[in-house]
XYZ file of C-alpha atoms in Angstrom:
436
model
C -35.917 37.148 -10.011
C -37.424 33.847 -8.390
C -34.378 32.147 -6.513
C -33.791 28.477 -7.742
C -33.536 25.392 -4.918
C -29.539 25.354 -5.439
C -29.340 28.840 -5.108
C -31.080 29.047 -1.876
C -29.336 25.616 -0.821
C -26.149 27.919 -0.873
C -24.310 29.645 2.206
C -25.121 33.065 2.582
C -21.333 34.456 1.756
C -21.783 32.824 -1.735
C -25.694 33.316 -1.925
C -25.191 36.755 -3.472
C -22.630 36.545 -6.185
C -22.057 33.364 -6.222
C -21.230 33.349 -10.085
C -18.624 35.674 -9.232
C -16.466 33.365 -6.650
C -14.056 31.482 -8.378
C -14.312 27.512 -7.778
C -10.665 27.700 -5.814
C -11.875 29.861 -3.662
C -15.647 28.426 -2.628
C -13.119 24.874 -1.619
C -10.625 27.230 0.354
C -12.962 28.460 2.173
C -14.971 24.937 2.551
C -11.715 23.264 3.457
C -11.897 25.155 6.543
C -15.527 24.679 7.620
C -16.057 21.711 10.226
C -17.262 18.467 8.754
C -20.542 18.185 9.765
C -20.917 20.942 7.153
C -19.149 20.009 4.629
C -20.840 16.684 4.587
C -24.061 19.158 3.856
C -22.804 21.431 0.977
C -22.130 18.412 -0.497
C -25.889 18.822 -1.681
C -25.523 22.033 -3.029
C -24.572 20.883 -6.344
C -22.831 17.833 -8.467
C -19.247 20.441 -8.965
C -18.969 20.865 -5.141
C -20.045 16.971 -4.550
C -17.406 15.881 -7.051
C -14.567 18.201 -5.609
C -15.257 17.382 -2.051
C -14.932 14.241 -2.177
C -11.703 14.239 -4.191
C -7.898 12.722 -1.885
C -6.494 16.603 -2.199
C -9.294 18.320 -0.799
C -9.975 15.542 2.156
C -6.093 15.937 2.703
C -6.351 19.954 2.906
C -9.259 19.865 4.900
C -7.749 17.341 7.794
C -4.476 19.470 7.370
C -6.583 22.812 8.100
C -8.131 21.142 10.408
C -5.137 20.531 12.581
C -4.196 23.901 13.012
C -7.043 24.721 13.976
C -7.087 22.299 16.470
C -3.709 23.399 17.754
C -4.787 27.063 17.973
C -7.719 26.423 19.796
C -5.983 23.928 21.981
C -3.757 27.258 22.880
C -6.294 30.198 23.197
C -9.408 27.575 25.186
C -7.977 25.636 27.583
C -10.552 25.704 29.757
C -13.368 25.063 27.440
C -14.264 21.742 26.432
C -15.753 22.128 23.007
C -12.912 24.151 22.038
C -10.487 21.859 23.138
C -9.745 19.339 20.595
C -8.202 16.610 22.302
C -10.650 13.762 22.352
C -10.511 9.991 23.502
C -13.393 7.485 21.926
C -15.313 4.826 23.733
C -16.987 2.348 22.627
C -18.620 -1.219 24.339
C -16.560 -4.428 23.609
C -19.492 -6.867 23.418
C -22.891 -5.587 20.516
C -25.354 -8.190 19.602
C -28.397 -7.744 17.167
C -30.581 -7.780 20.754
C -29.488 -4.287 21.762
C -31.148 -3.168 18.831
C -34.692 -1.715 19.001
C -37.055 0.321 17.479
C -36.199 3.504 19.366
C -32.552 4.812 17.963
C -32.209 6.294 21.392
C -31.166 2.779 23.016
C -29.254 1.608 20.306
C -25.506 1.291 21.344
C -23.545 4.233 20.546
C -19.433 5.412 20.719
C -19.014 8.641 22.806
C -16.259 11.183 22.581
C -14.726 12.813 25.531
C -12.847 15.548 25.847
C -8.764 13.777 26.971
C -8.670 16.504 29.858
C -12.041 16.246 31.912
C -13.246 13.326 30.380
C -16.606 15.123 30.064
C -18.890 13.835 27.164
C -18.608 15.392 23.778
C -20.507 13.434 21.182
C -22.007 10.325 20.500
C -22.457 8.598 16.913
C -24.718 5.669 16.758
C -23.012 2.349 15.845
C -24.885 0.765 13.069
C -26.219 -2.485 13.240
C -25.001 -4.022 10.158
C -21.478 -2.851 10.806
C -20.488 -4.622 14.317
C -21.900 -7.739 16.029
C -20.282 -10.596 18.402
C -17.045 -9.240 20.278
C -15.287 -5.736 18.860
C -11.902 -4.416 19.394
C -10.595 -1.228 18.712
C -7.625 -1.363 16.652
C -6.292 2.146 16.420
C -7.004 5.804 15.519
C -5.663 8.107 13.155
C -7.566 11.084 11.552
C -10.939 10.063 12.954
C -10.803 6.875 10.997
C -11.424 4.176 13.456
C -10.122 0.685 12.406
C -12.305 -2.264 14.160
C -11.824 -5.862 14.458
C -14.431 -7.797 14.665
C -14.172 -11.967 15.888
C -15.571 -14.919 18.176
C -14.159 -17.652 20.159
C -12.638 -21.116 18.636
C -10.616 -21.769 16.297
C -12.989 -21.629 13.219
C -14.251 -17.844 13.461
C -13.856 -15.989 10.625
C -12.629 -12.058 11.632
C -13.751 -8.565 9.701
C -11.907 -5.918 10.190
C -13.494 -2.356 9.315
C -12.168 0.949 8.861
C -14.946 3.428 10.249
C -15.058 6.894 9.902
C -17.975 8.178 12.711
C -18.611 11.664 11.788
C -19.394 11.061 8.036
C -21.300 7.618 9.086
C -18.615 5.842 6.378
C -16.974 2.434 6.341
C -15.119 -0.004 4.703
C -14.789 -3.489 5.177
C -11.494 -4.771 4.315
C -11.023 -7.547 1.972
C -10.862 -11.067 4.081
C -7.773 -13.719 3.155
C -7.834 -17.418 3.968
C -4.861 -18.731 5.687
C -7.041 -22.143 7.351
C -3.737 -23.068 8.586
C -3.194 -19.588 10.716
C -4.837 -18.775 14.138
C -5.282 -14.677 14.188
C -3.236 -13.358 17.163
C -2.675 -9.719 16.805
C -3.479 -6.960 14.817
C -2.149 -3.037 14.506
C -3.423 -0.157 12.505
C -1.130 2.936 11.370
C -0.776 5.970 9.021
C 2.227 6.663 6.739
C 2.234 10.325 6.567
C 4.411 10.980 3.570
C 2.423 8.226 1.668
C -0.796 9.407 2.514
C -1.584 5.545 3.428
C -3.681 3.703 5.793
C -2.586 0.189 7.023
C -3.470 -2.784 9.065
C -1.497 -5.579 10.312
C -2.135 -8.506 10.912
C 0.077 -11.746 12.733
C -0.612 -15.226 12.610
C 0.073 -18.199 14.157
C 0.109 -21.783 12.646
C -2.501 -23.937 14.216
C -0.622 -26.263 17.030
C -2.027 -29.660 15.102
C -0.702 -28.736 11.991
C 3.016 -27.467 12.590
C 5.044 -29.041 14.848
C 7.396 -25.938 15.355
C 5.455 -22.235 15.253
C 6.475 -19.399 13.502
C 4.306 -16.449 12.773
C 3.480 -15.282 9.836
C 2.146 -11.374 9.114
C -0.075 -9.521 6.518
C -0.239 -6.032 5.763
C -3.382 -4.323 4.282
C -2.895 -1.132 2.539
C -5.752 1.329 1.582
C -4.180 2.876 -0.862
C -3.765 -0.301 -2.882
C -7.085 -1.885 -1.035
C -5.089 -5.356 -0.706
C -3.286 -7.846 1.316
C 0.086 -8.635 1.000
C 2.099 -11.427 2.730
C 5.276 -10.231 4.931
C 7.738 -12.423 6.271
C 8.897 -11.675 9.923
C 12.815 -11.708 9.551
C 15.044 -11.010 12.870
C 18.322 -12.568 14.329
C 19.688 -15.787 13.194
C 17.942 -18.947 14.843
C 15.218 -16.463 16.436
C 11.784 -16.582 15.835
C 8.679 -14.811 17.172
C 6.686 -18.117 19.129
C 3.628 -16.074 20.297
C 2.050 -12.859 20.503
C 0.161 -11.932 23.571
C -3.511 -12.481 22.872
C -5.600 -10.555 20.591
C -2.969 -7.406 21.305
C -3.486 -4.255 19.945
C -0.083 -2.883 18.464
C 1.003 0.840 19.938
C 2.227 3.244 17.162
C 5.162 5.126 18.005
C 7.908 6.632 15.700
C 6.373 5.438 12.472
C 5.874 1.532 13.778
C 4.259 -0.571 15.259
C 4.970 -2.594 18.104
C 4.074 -5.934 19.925
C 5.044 -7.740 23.291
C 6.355 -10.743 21.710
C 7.848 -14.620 22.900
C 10.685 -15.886 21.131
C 12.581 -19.296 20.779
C 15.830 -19.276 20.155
C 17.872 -22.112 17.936
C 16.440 -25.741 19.445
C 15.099 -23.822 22.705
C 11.078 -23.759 21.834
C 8.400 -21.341 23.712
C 11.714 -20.347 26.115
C 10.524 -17.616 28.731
C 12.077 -14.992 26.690
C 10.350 -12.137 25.575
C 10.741 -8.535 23.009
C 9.364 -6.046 21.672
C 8.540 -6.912 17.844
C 8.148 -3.592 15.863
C 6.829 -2.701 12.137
C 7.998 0.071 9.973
C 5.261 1.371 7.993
C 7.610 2.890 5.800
C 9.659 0.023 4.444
C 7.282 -2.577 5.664
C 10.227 -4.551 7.827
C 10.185 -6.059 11.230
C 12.616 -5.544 13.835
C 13.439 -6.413 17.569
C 13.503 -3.936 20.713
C 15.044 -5.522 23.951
C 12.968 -4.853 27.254
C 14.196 -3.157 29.652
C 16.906 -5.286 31.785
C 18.407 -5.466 35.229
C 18.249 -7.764 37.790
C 15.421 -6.237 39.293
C 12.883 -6.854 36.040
C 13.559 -10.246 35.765
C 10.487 -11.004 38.447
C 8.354 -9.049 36.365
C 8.523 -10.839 33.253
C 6.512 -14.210 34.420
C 2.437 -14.896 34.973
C 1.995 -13.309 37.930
C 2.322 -9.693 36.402
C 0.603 -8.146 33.247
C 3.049 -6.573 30.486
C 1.492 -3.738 28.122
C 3.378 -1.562 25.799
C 1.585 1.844 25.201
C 2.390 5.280 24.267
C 3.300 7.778 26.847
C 3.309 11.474 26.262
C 4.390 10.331 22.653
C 7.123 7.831 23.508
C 7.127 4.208 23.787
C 6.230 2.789 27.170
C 6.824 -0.591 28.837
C 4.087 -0.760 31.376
C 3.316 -3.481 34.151
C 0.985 -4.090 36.812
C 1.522 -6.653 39.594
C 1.432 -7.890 43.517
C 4.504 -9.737 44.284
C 2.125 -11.493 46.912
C 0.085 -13.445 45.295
C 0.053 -15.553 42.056
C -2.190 -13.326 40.108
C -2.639 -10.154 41.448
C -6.306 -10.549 40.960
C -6.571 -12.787 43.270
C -5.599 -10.556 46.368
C -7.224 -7.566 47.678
C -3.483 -5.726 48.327
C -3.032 -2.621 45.765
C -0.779 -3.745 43.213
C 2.465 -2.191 41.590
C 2.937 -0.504 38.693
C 5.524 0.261 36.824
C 6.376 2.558 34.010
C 9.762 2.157 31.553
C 9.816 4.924 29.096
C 12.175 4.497 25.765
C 13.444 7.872 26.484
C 15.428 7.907 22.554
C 13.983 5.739 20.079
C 15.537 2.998 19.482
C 18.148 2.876 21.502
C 17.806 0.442 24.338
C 20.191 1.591 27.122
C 17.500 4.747 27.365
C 14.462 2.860 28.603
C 13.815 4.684 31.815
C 12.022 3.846 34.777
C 9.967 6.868 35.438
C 7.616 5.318 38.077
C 6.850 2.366 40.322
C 3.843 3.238 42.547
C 1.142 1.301 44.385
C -1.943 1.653 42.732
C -5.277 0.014 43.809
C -6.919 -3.274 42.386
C -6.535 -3.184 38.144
C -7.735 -5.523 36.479
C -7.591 -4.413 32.664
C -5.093 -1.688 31.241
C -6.444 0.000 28.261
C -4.148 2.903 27.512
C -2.456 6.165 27.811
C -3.984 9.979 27.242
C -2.001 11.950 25.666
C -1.397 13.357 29.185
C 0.094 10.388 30.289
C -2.809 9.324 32.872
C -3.658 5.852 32.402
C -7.102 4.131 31.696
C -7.773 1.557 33.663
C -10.663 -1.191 35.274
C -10.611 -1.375 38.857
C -12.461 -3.892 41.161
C -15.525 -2.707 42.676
C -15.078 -2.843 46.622
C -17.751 -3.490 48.929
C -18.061 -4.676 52.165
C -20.014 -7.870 52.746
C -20.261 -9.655 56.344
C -18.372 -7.233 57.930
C -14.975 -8.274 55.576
C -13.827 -6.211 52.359
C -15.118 -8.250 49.102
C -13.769 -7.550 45.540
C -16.195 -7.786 42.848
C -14.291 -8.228 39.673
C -16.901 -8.416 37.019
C -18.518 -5.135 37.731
C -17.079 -2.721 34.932
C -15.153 0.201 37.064
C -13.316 2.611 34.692
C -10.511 5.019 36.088
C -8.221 7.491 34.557
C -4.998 7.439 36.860
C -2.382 10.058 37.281
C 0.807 7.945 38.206
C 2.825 11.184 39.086
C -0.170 12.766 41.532
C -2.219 9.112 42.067
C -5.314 11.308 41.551
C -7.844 9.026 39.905
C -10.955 10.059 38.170
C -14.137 7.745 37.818
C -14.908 7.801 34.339
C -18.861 7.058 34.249
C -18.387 4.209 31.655
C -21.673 1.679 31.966
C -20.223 -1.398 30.184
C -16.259 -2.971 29.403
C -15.273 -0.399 26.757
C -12.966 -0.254 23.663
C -10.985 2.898 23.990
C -9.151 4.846 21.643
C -6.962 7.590 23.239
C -7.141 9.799 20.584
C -9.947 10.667 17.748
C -10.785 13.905 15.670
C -13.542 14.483 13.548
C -12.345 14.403 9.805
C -13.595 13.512 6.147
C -11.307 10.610 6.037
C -12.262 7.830 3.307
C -15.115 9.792 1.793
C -13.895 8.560 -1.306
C -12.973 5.169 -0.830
C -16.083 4.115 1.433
C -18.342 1.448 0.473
C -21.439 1.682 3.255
C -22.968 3.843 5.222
C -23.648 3.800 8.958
C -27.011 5.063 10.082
């Protein structure tokens, strides 16, 4: 009997009686396959298509997929392509001039493996998805959220959700508050809700409102919509800016910001938090910074704050020279220091688990799950016999703060970075474009 295309279309463990194999069973055993083929059965016929691309089995495929991860994390640890913990890269700057005829030059976002940082993958960045300056947002379940903007005050930002591996996106509905400048942004998951969100905060424009308060919008996927949330903490305070363009760090089912605050008539006092967003109930809160008499230097112009996530708790990270200024402006190593909220929540835990001298660093970009941290250091080089620093050469390290063994990370441009990324089938079903 002559095969038919479908037939021969099918994998060879449902080839032969593959009128025998219950439906439940063909998805079971699908639901465990890696995505790249999955995405390819999908051709196979308009029944598999259909259930593929349904929430449940995306959900039970990402679940298997984590165990499988977590097994193979424990039996390869010395094997990169069987070790599942990957960081994504990404450069910060794509025009439509990158873009040629030959795909091979076109810009791209590579995967590394977190441990050895050695090169994994690389998917091709479409050209109608990104141009001007990008930022990554966050990562969860291989869904990349982007943010997309230019200088002055009359850009109009689009923010993404991109899923790589199935070449998927979504560009989230825009909202018009003319009045607003966009500061920050953050992107979670609610686990129990199955839910993707973005956040983002807003501050009125400085010729328009006399006294500032920001104001905050939360998009959720499930809903695909905006909704306005009010940013509620103690009497007479009020968030009076968010540091620049800032990336929010998801720890403990929020999100959180390095925030300045005013206090009753005091405006744009030199006070600052940590302003945090439950994904669950949708609330802001407040999180002191760590105290004592000997962070009070830190908090001023002369040092840059981050807040990151550190072997899964929430980190209060500086780097500084006392000497000078700005630090940049020296050729001394500078300082770092690393507070680690050592119970959620609970202020009097923050601990300071390291103050070293590191070299130059210009720009902090995050945390593997490892705890080394990513960082841009100056490019040294000796000119006239003196030490020169070269600041705008692109120099990206992982550091060790325990060990202070760095590792040159071979990145050619100033990337994005996310610090954690897994391949996954993650808004199959609610895309609406494909990349490449």
């Amino acid at each position: 009997m002559q095969e038919t295309g479908e037939h021969r279309s099918l994998p060879p463990f449902l080839r032969r009686r593959n009128t025998n194999v219950p439906i439940d069973i063909v998805l079971n055993i699908l639901a465990r396959l890696p995505v790249k083929p999955v995405m390819r059965f999908r051709c196979v016929c308009k029944s598999w298509d259909s259930s593929i691309t349904t929430p449940n089995f995306i959900s039970t495929h990402l679940n298997n997929n984590k165990i499988i991860i977590n097994n193979n994390n424990n039996m390869n640890k010395d094997d990169d392509h069987h070790h599942h913990g990957y960081l994504l890269h990404m450069p910060n700057v794509i025009t439509r001039t990158m873009y040629s005829s030959s795909s091979s030059s076109n810009p791209v976002c590579t995967v590394v493996c977190d441990r050895t940082f050695n090169r994994i993958s690389e998917y091709p960045i479409p050209s109608d998805l990104l141009i001007n300056f990008a930022e990554i947002v966050g990562s969860f379940n291989g869904l990349l959220c982007l943010a997309e903007y230019g200088n002055g005050p009359t850009y109009v930002e689009v923010i993404y959700l991109w899923n790589p591996s199935i070449r998927k996106f979504k560009r989230l509905p825009c909202t018009w508050l003319s009045q607003y400048d966009w500061d920050a942004t953050g992107f979670a998951y609610h686990s129990e809700r199955d839910d993707y969100k973005v956040v983002k905060i807003y501050s009125p424009s400085s010729n328009r409102i006399k006294r500032p308060e920001v104001e905050a919008e939360v998009y959720s996927l499930s809903s695909d919509s905006w909704t306005r949330v009010g940013i509620s903490l103690r009497p007479n305070v009020v968030v009076s800016k968010v540091k620049d363009y800032s990336s929010a760090s998801f720890v403990n089912g929020a999100l959180h910001w390095l925030v300045s605050v005013s206090e009753g008539e005091v405006e744009f006092r030199n006070r600052k938090i940590i302003l945090s967003f439950d994904v669950d109930d949708d609330k802001f809160g407040e999180i002191a910074l760590p105290g004592g008499h000997g962070l009070k230097r830190l908090h001023s112009e002369r040092f840059k704050e981050n807040l990151a996530v550190f072997k899964g708790k929430l980190a209060f990270i500086t780097f500084g020279n006392s000497e000078f200024l700005h630090f940049r402006d020296g050729i001394g190593p500078c300082q770092c220091i690393i507070w680690v909220m050592e119970e959620y929540g609970v202020c009097e835990s923050w601990n300071k688990l390291f103050s070293v001298r590191l070299g130059e660093v210009e720009s902090f970009f995050g945390c593997t799950r490892f705890g080394e941290l990513l960082v841009q250091k100056a490019f040294k080089f000796e000119y006239g016999g003196s030490k020169v620093l070269w600041w705008n050469n692109c120099v990206i390290f992982s550091l060790d703060p325990e060990t202070l063994h760095e590792k040159y990370l071979g990145v050619q441009h100033l990337p994005n970075i996310a610090t954690t990324f897994e391949e996954s089938l993650v808004i199959l079903d609610r895309a609406d474009g494909q990349s490449g």
